[in-house]
Amino acid sequence: MSQSLNVISNKVDELPNNIEAEQSVIGSILLTNEIFDEVNLVISSKNFYDPVHKRIFEALEKLIYGGLLANPITLKNYFEKEKDDLNIPEYLVKITKFSTSSRQALEYSKLIFDLYVKRELIKISGEVIDQAKSNDIGTDGQKIIESYEKSLFDLAEKGSFSSSLIKF
């Protein structure tokens, strides 16, 4: 009984994420590189929660921006020599099974971005709490508020930039 409660409490501490959405977006791009441009208007590699997905998306970007095909075969060389618990070349083939329509991939991209914003808000909030708790004589409440406002503005600006682009 106490073990199940422990699992629940660990879940609460986990930052907002959706691994399945990340897998679906990457799997869709691996099968249809043409959707990358639309997806990339919404998200970039930094928006992924899973570090492996970040690395895979960075490799996708390199290949696609270079005018090359990005699929499990062409990405294999990027990850072949890595000594992870996860066999990334094999994982690339598996996540193509999560591929979906371009519309769904775009919606999942928006979800990934929203969850990234929430993680950033948690990070910013934690920094504000730490600053407010510190008894640093050089930092008064007004400076903390100004710093918090700047952090929030920077985060909001990132979000508005990616959503303000208009497709022609």
PDB file of C-alpha atoms in Angstrom:
ATOM      1  CA  MET A   1       0.000   0.000   0.000  1.00  0.00           C
ATOM      2  CA  SER A   2       2.731   2.489   0.910  1.00  0.00           C
ATOM      3  CA  GLN A   3       4.523   1.624  -2.324  1.00  0.00           C
ATOM      4  CA  SER A   4       1.572   2.756  -4.471  1.00  0.00           C
ATOM      5  CA  LEU A   5       1.425   6.035  -2.526  1.00  0.00           C
ATOM      6  CA  ASN A   6       5.126   6.512  -3.204  1.00  0.00           C
ATOM      7  CA  VAL A   7       4.521   6.164  -6.959  1.00  0.00           C
ATOM      8  CA  ILE A   8       1.757   8.768  -6.774  1.00  0.00           C
ATOM      9  CA  SER A   9       3.906  11.227  -4.826  1.00  0.00           C
ATOM     10  CA  ASN A  10       6.742  10.836  -7.364  1.00  0.00           C
ATOM     11  CA  LYS A  11       4.297  11.533 -10.190  1.00  0.00           C
ATOM     12  CA  VAL A  12       3.323  14.837  -8.531  1.00  0.00           C
ATOM     13  CA  ASP A  13       6.982  15.955  -8.475  1.00  0.00           C
ATOM     14  CA  GLU A  14       7.401  15.240 -12.190  1.00  0.00           C
ATOM     15  CA  LEU A  15       7.398  18.287 -14.424  1.00  0.00           C
ATOM     16  CA  PRO A  16       4.623  18.600 -17.033  1.00  0.00           C
ATOM     17  CA  ASN A  17       5.358  16.469 -20.094  1.00  0.00           C
ATOM     18  CA  ASN A  18       3.822  14.156 -22.651  1.00  0.00           C
ATOM     19  CA  ILE A  19       6.338  11.619 -23.927  1.00  0.00           C
ATOM     20  CA  GLU A  20       3.783  10.059 -26.280  1.00  0.00           C
ATOM     21  CA  ALA A  21       3.192  13.419 -28.001  1.00  0.00           C
ATOM     22  CA  GLU A  22       6.954  13.851 -28.405  1.00  0.00           C
ATOM     23  CA  GLN A  23       7.264  10.361 -29.864  1.00  0.00           C
ATOM     24  CA  SER A  24       4.360  10.992 -32.227  1.00  0.00           C
ATOM     25  CA  VAL A  25       5.791  14.258 -33.558  1.00  0.00           C
ATOM     26  CA  ILE A  26       9.249  12.769 -34.107  1.00  0.00           C
ATOM     27  CA  GLY A  27       7.808   9.579 -35.604  1.00  0.00           C
ATOM     28  CA  SER A  28       5.669  11.624 -38.006  1.00  0.00           C
ATOM     29  CA  ILE A  29       8.646  13.703 -39.131  1.00  0.00           C
ATOM     30  CA  LEU A  30      10.718  10.553 -39.634  1.00  0.00           C
ATOM     31  CA  LEU A  31       8.079   9.220 -42.027  1.00  0.00           C
ATOM     32  CA  THR A  32       7.149  12.523 -43.712  1.00  0.00           C
ATOM     33  CA  ASN A  33       9.874  15.177 -43.616  1.00  0.00           C
ATOM     34  CA  GLU A  34       7.521  17.656 -45.301  1.00  0.00           C
ATOM     35  CA  ILE A  35       5.687  18.314 -42.018  1.00  0.00           C
ATOM     36  CA  PHE A  36       8.910  19.456 -40.330  1.00  0.00           C
ATOM     37  CA  ASP A  37       8.514  23.058 -41.518  1.00  0.00           C
ATOM     38  CA  GLU A  38       5.068  23.388 -39.949  1.00  0.00           C
ATOM     39  CA  VAL A  39       6.082  21.653 -36.736  1.00  0.00           C
ATOM     40  CA  ASN A  40       9.270  23.718 -36.484  1.00  0.00           C
ATOM     41  CA  LEU A  41       7.214  26.936 -36.506  1.00  0.00           C
ATOM     42  CA  VAL A  42       5.739  25.788 -33.186  1.00  0.00           C
ATOM     43  CA  ILE A  43       8.579  23.931 -31.455  1.00  0.00           C
ATOM     44  CA  SER A  44      12.329  23.528 -31.448  1.00  0.00           C
ATOM     45  CA  SER A  45      14.573  20.964 -29.789  1.00  0.00           C
ATOM     46  CA  LYS A  46      14.671  22.909 -26.497  1.00  0.00           C
ATOM     47  CA  ASN A  47      10.910  22.385 -26.063  1.00  0.00           C
ATOM     48  CA  PHE A  48      11.241  18.616 -25.638  1.00  0.00           C
ATOM     49  CA  TYR A  49      11.176  17.167 -22.130  1.00  0.00           C
ATOM     50  CA  ASP A  50      12.994  13.923 -22.887  1.00  0.00           C
ATOM     51  CA  PRO A  51      16.737  14.538 -23.485  1.00  0.00           C
ATOM     52  CA  VAL A  52      16.859  11.739 -26.081  1.00  0.00           C
ATOM     53  CA  HIS A  53      14.021  13.388 -28.001  1.00  0.00           C
ATOM     54  CA  LYS A  54      15.915  16.704 -27.864  1.00  0.00           C
ATOM     55  CA  ARG A  55      18.976  15.059 -29.421  1.00  0.00           C
ATOM     56  CA  ILE A  56      16.895  13.297 -32.072  1.00  0.00           C
ATOM     57  CA  PHE A  57      15.101  16.530 -33.002  1.00  0.00           C
ATOM     58  CA  GLU A  58      18.454  18.364 -33.246  1.00  0.00           C
ATOM     59  CA  ALA A  59      19.712  15.678 -35.634  1.00  0.00           C
ATOM     60  CA  LEU A  60      16.467  15.953 -37.647  1.00  0.00           C
ATOM     61  CA  GLU A  61      17.013  19.711 -37.899  1.00  0.00           C
ATOM     62  CA  LYS A  62      20.591  19.282 -39.138  1.00  0.00           C
ATOM     63  CA  LEU A  63      19.618  16.826 -41.843  1.00  0.00           C
ATOM     64  CA  ILE A  64      16.484  18.613 -43.023  1.00  0.00           C
ATOM     65  CA  TYR A  65      18.089  22.076 -43.000  1.00  0.00           C
ATOM     66  CA  GLY A  66      20.925  20.521 -44.993  1.00  0.00           C
ATOM     67  CA  GLY A  67      18.416  19.420 -47.623  1.00  0.00           C
ATOM     68  CA  LEU A  68      18.843  15.754 -46.752  1.00  0.00           C
ATOM     69  CA  LEU A  69      16.338  13.039 -46.003  1.00  0.00           C
ATOM     70  CA  ALA A  70      15.803  12.401 -42.289  1.00  0.00           C
ATOM     71  CA  ASN A  71      14.588   8.919 -41.445  1.00  0.00           C
ATOM     72  CA  PRO A  72      15.731   6.077 -39.168  1.00  0.00           C
ATOM     73  CA  ILE A  73      18.284   4.922 -41.751  1.00  0.00           C
ATOM     74  CA  THR A  74      19.907   8.335 -42.319  1.00  0.00           C
ATOM     75  CA  LEU A  75      19.884   9.143 -38.591  1.00  0.00           C
ATOM     76  CA  LYS A  76      21.426   5.804 -37.648  1.00  0.00           C
ATOM     77  CA  ASN A  77      24.983   7.103 -38.132  1.00  0.00           C
ATOM     78  CA  TYR A  78      24.396   9.993 -35.714  1.00  0.00           C
ATOM     79  CA  PHE A  79      23.555   7.677 -32.840  1.00  0.00           C
ATOM     80  CA  GLU A  80      25.311   4.402 -33.658  1.00  0.00           C
ATOM     81  CA  LYS A  81      28.336   4.975 -31.428  1.00  0.00           C
ATOM     82  CA  GLU A  82      26.478   6.281 -28.387  1.00  0.00           C
ATOM     83  CA  LYS A  83      26.696   4.070 -25.341  1.00  0.00           C
ATOM     84  CA  ASP A  84      23.213   4.554 -23.879  1.00  0.00           C
ATOM     85  CA  ASP A  85      20.927   2.075 -22.202  1.00  0.00           C
ATOM     86  CA  LEU A  86      18.596   2.901 -25.077  1.00  0.00           C
ATOM     87  CA  ASN A  87      19.528   1.691 -28.547  1.00  0.00           C
ATOM     88  CA  ILE A  88      18.602   4.912 -30.355  1.00  0.00           C
ATOM     89  CA  PRO A  89      18.767   3.553 -33.937  1.00  0.00           C
ATOM     90  CA  GLU A  90      16.332   0.807 -32.913  1.00  0.00           C
ATOM     91  CA  TYR A  91      14.218   3.331 -30.988  1.00  0.00           C
ATOM     92  CA  LEU A  92      13.930   5.513 -34.134  1.00  0.00           C
ATOM     93  CA  VAL A  93      12.323   2.633 -35.994  1.00  0.00           C
ATOM     94  CA  LYS A  94       9.946   1.966 -33.085  1.00  0.00           C
ATOM     95  CA  ILE A  95       8.714   5.554 -32.791  1.00  0.00           C
ATOM     96  CA  THR A  96       7.741   5.686 -36.453  1.00  0.00           C
ATOM     97  CA  LYS A  97       4.838   3.501 -35.306  1.00  0.00           C
ATOM     98  CA  PHE A  98       3.639   6.545 -33.318  1.00  0.00           C
ATOM     99  CA  SER A  99       3.414   8.630 -36.501  1.00  0.00           C
ATOM    100  CA  THR A 100       0.164  10.403 -37.169  1.00  0.00           C
ATOM    101  CA  SER A 101      -1.426  12.838 -39.600  1.00  0.00           C
ATOM    102  CA  SER A 102       0.233  16.204 -40.175  1.00  0.00           C
ATOM    103  CA  ARG A 103      -2.695  17.940 -38.448  1.00  0.00           C
ATOM    104  CA  GLN A 104      -2.320  15.774 -35.359  1.00  0.00           C
ATOM    105  CA  ALA A 105       1.457  16.238 -35.375  1.00  0.00           C
ATOM    106  CA  LEU A 106       0.903  19.993 -35.427  1.00  0.00           C
ATOM    107  CA  GLU A 107      -1.563  19.763 -32.527  1.00  0.00           C
ATOM    108  CA  TYR A 108       0.873  17.588 -30.567  1.00  0.00           C
ATOM    109  CA  SER A 109       3.577  20.182 -31.274  1.00  0.00           C
ATOM    110  CA  LYS A 110       1.365  22.844 -29.698  1.00  0.00           C
ATOM    111  CA  LEU A 111       0.892  20.570 -26.681  1.00  0.00           C
ATOM    112  CA  ILE A 112       4.662  20.037 -26.390  1.00  0.00           C
ATOM    113  CA  PHE A 113       5.202  23.803 -26.506  1.00  0.00           C
ATOM    114  CA  ASP A 114       2.505  24.446 -23.888  1.00  0.00           C
ATOM    115  CA  LEU A 115       4.057  21.890 -21.548  1.00  0.00           C
ATOM    116  CA  TYR A 116       7.473  23.510 -22.110  1.00  0.00           C
ATOM    117  CA  VAL A 117       6.002  26.890 -21.109  1.00  0.00           C
ATOM    118  CA  LYS A 118       4.560  25.322 -17.956  1.00  0.00           C
ATOM    119  CA  ARG A 119       7.960  23.796 -17.084  1.00  0.00           C
ATOM    120  CA  GLU A 120       9.587  27.188 -17.610  1.00  0.00           C
ATOM    121  CA  LEU A 121       6.962  28.842 -15.382  1.00  0.00           C
ATOM    122  CA  ILE A 122       7.727  26.314 -12.653  1.00  0.00           C
ATOM    123  CA  LYS A 123      11.455  27.025 -13.052  1.00  0.00           C
ATOM    124  CA  ILE A 124      10.944  30.809 -12.931  1.00  0.00           C
ATOM    125  CA  SER A 125       8.627  30.494  -9.918  1.00  0.00           C
ATOM    126  CA  GLY A 126      11.205  28.395  -8.087  1.00  0.00           C
ATOM    127  CA  GLU A 127      13.870  31.018  -8.746  1.00  0.00           C
ATOM    128  CA  VAL A 128      11.588  33.764  -7.412  1.00  0.00           C
ATOM    129  CA  ILE A 129      10.843  31.739  -4.285  1.00  0.00           C
ATOM    130  CA  ASP A 130      14.574  31.157  -3.731  1.00  0.00           C
ATOM    131  CA  GLN A 131      15.333  34.860  -4.182  1.00  0.00           C
ATOM    132  CA  ALA A 132      12.495  35.877  -1.860  1.00  0.00           C
ATOM    133  CA  LYS A 133      13.652  33.437   0.839  1.00  0.00           C
ATOM    134  CA  SER A 134      17.255  34.566   0.681  1.00  0.00           C
ATOM    135  CA  ASN A 135      18.198  37.324   3.055  1.00  0.00           C
ATOM    136  CA  ASP A 136      20.556  38.928   0.558  1.00  0.00           C
ATOM    137  CA  ILE A 137      20.952  42.537   1.601  1.00  0.00           C
ATOM    138  CA  GLY A 138      21.456  43.688  -2.007  1.00  0.00           C
ATOM    139  CA  THR A 139      18.176  42.235  -3.265  1.00  0.00           C
ATOM    140  CA  ASP A 140      14.984  43.917  -2.193  1.00  0.00           C
ATOM    141  CA  GLY A 141      11.421  42.930  -3.074  1.00  0.00           C
ATOM    142  CA  GLN A 142      11.178  45.416  -5.938  1.00  0.00           C
ATOM    143  CA  LYS A 143      14.273  43.934  -7.641  1.00  0.00           C
ATOM    144  CA  ILE A 144      12.786  40.462  -7.323  1.00  0.00           C
ATOM    145  CA  ILE A 145       9.534  41.666  -8.921  1.00  0.00           C
ATOM    146  CA  GLU A 146      11.441  43.346 -11.784  1.00  0.00           C
ATOM    147  CA  SER A 147      13.476  40.201 -12.378  1.00  0.00           C
ATOM    148  CA  TYR A 148      10.314  38.070 -12.327  1.00  0.00           C
ATOM    149  CA  GLU A 149       8.547  40.425 -14.748  1.00  0.00           C
ATOM    150  CA  LYS A 150      11.505  40.272 -17.135  1.00  0.00           C
ATOM    151  CA  SER A 151      11.610  36.474 -17.000  1.00  0.00           C
ATOM    152  CA  LEU A 152       7.865  36.250 -17.639  1.00  0.00           C
ATOM    153  CA  PHE A 153       8.059  38.779 -20.464  1.00  0.00           C
ATOM    154  CA  ASP A 154      10.920  36.862 -22.109  1.00  0.00           C
ATOM    155  CA  LEU A 155       8.929  33.630 -21.864  1.00  0.00           C
ATOM    156  CA  ALA A 156       5.766  35.273 -23.223  1.00  0.00           C
ATOM    157  CA  GLU A 157       7.738  36.838 -26.064  1.00  0.00           C
ATOM    158  CA  LYS A 158       9.098  33.439 -27.104  1.00  0.00           C
ATOM    159  CA  GLY A 159       5.555  32.083 -27.198  1.00  0.00           C
ATOM    160  CA  SER A 160       4.077  34.986 -29.112  1.00  0.00           C
ATOM    161  CA  PHE A 161       6.865  34.900 -31.696  1.00  0.00           C
ATOM    162  CA  SER A 162       6.228  31.304 -32.696  1.00  0.00           C
ATOM    163  CA  SER A 163       2.467  31.734 -32.809  1.00  0.00           C
ATOM    164  CA  SER A 164       2.487  35.080 -34.657  1.00  0.00           C
ATOM    165  CA  LEU A 165       4.010  33.704 -37.822  1.00  0.00           C
ATOM    166  CA  ILE A 166       1.526  33.647 -40.651  1.00  0.00           C
ATOM    167  CA  LYS A 167       1.541  30.920 -43.280  1.00  0.00           C
ATOM    168  CA  PHE A 168       1.333  32.095 -46.897  1.00  0.00           C
TER     169      PHE A 168
END
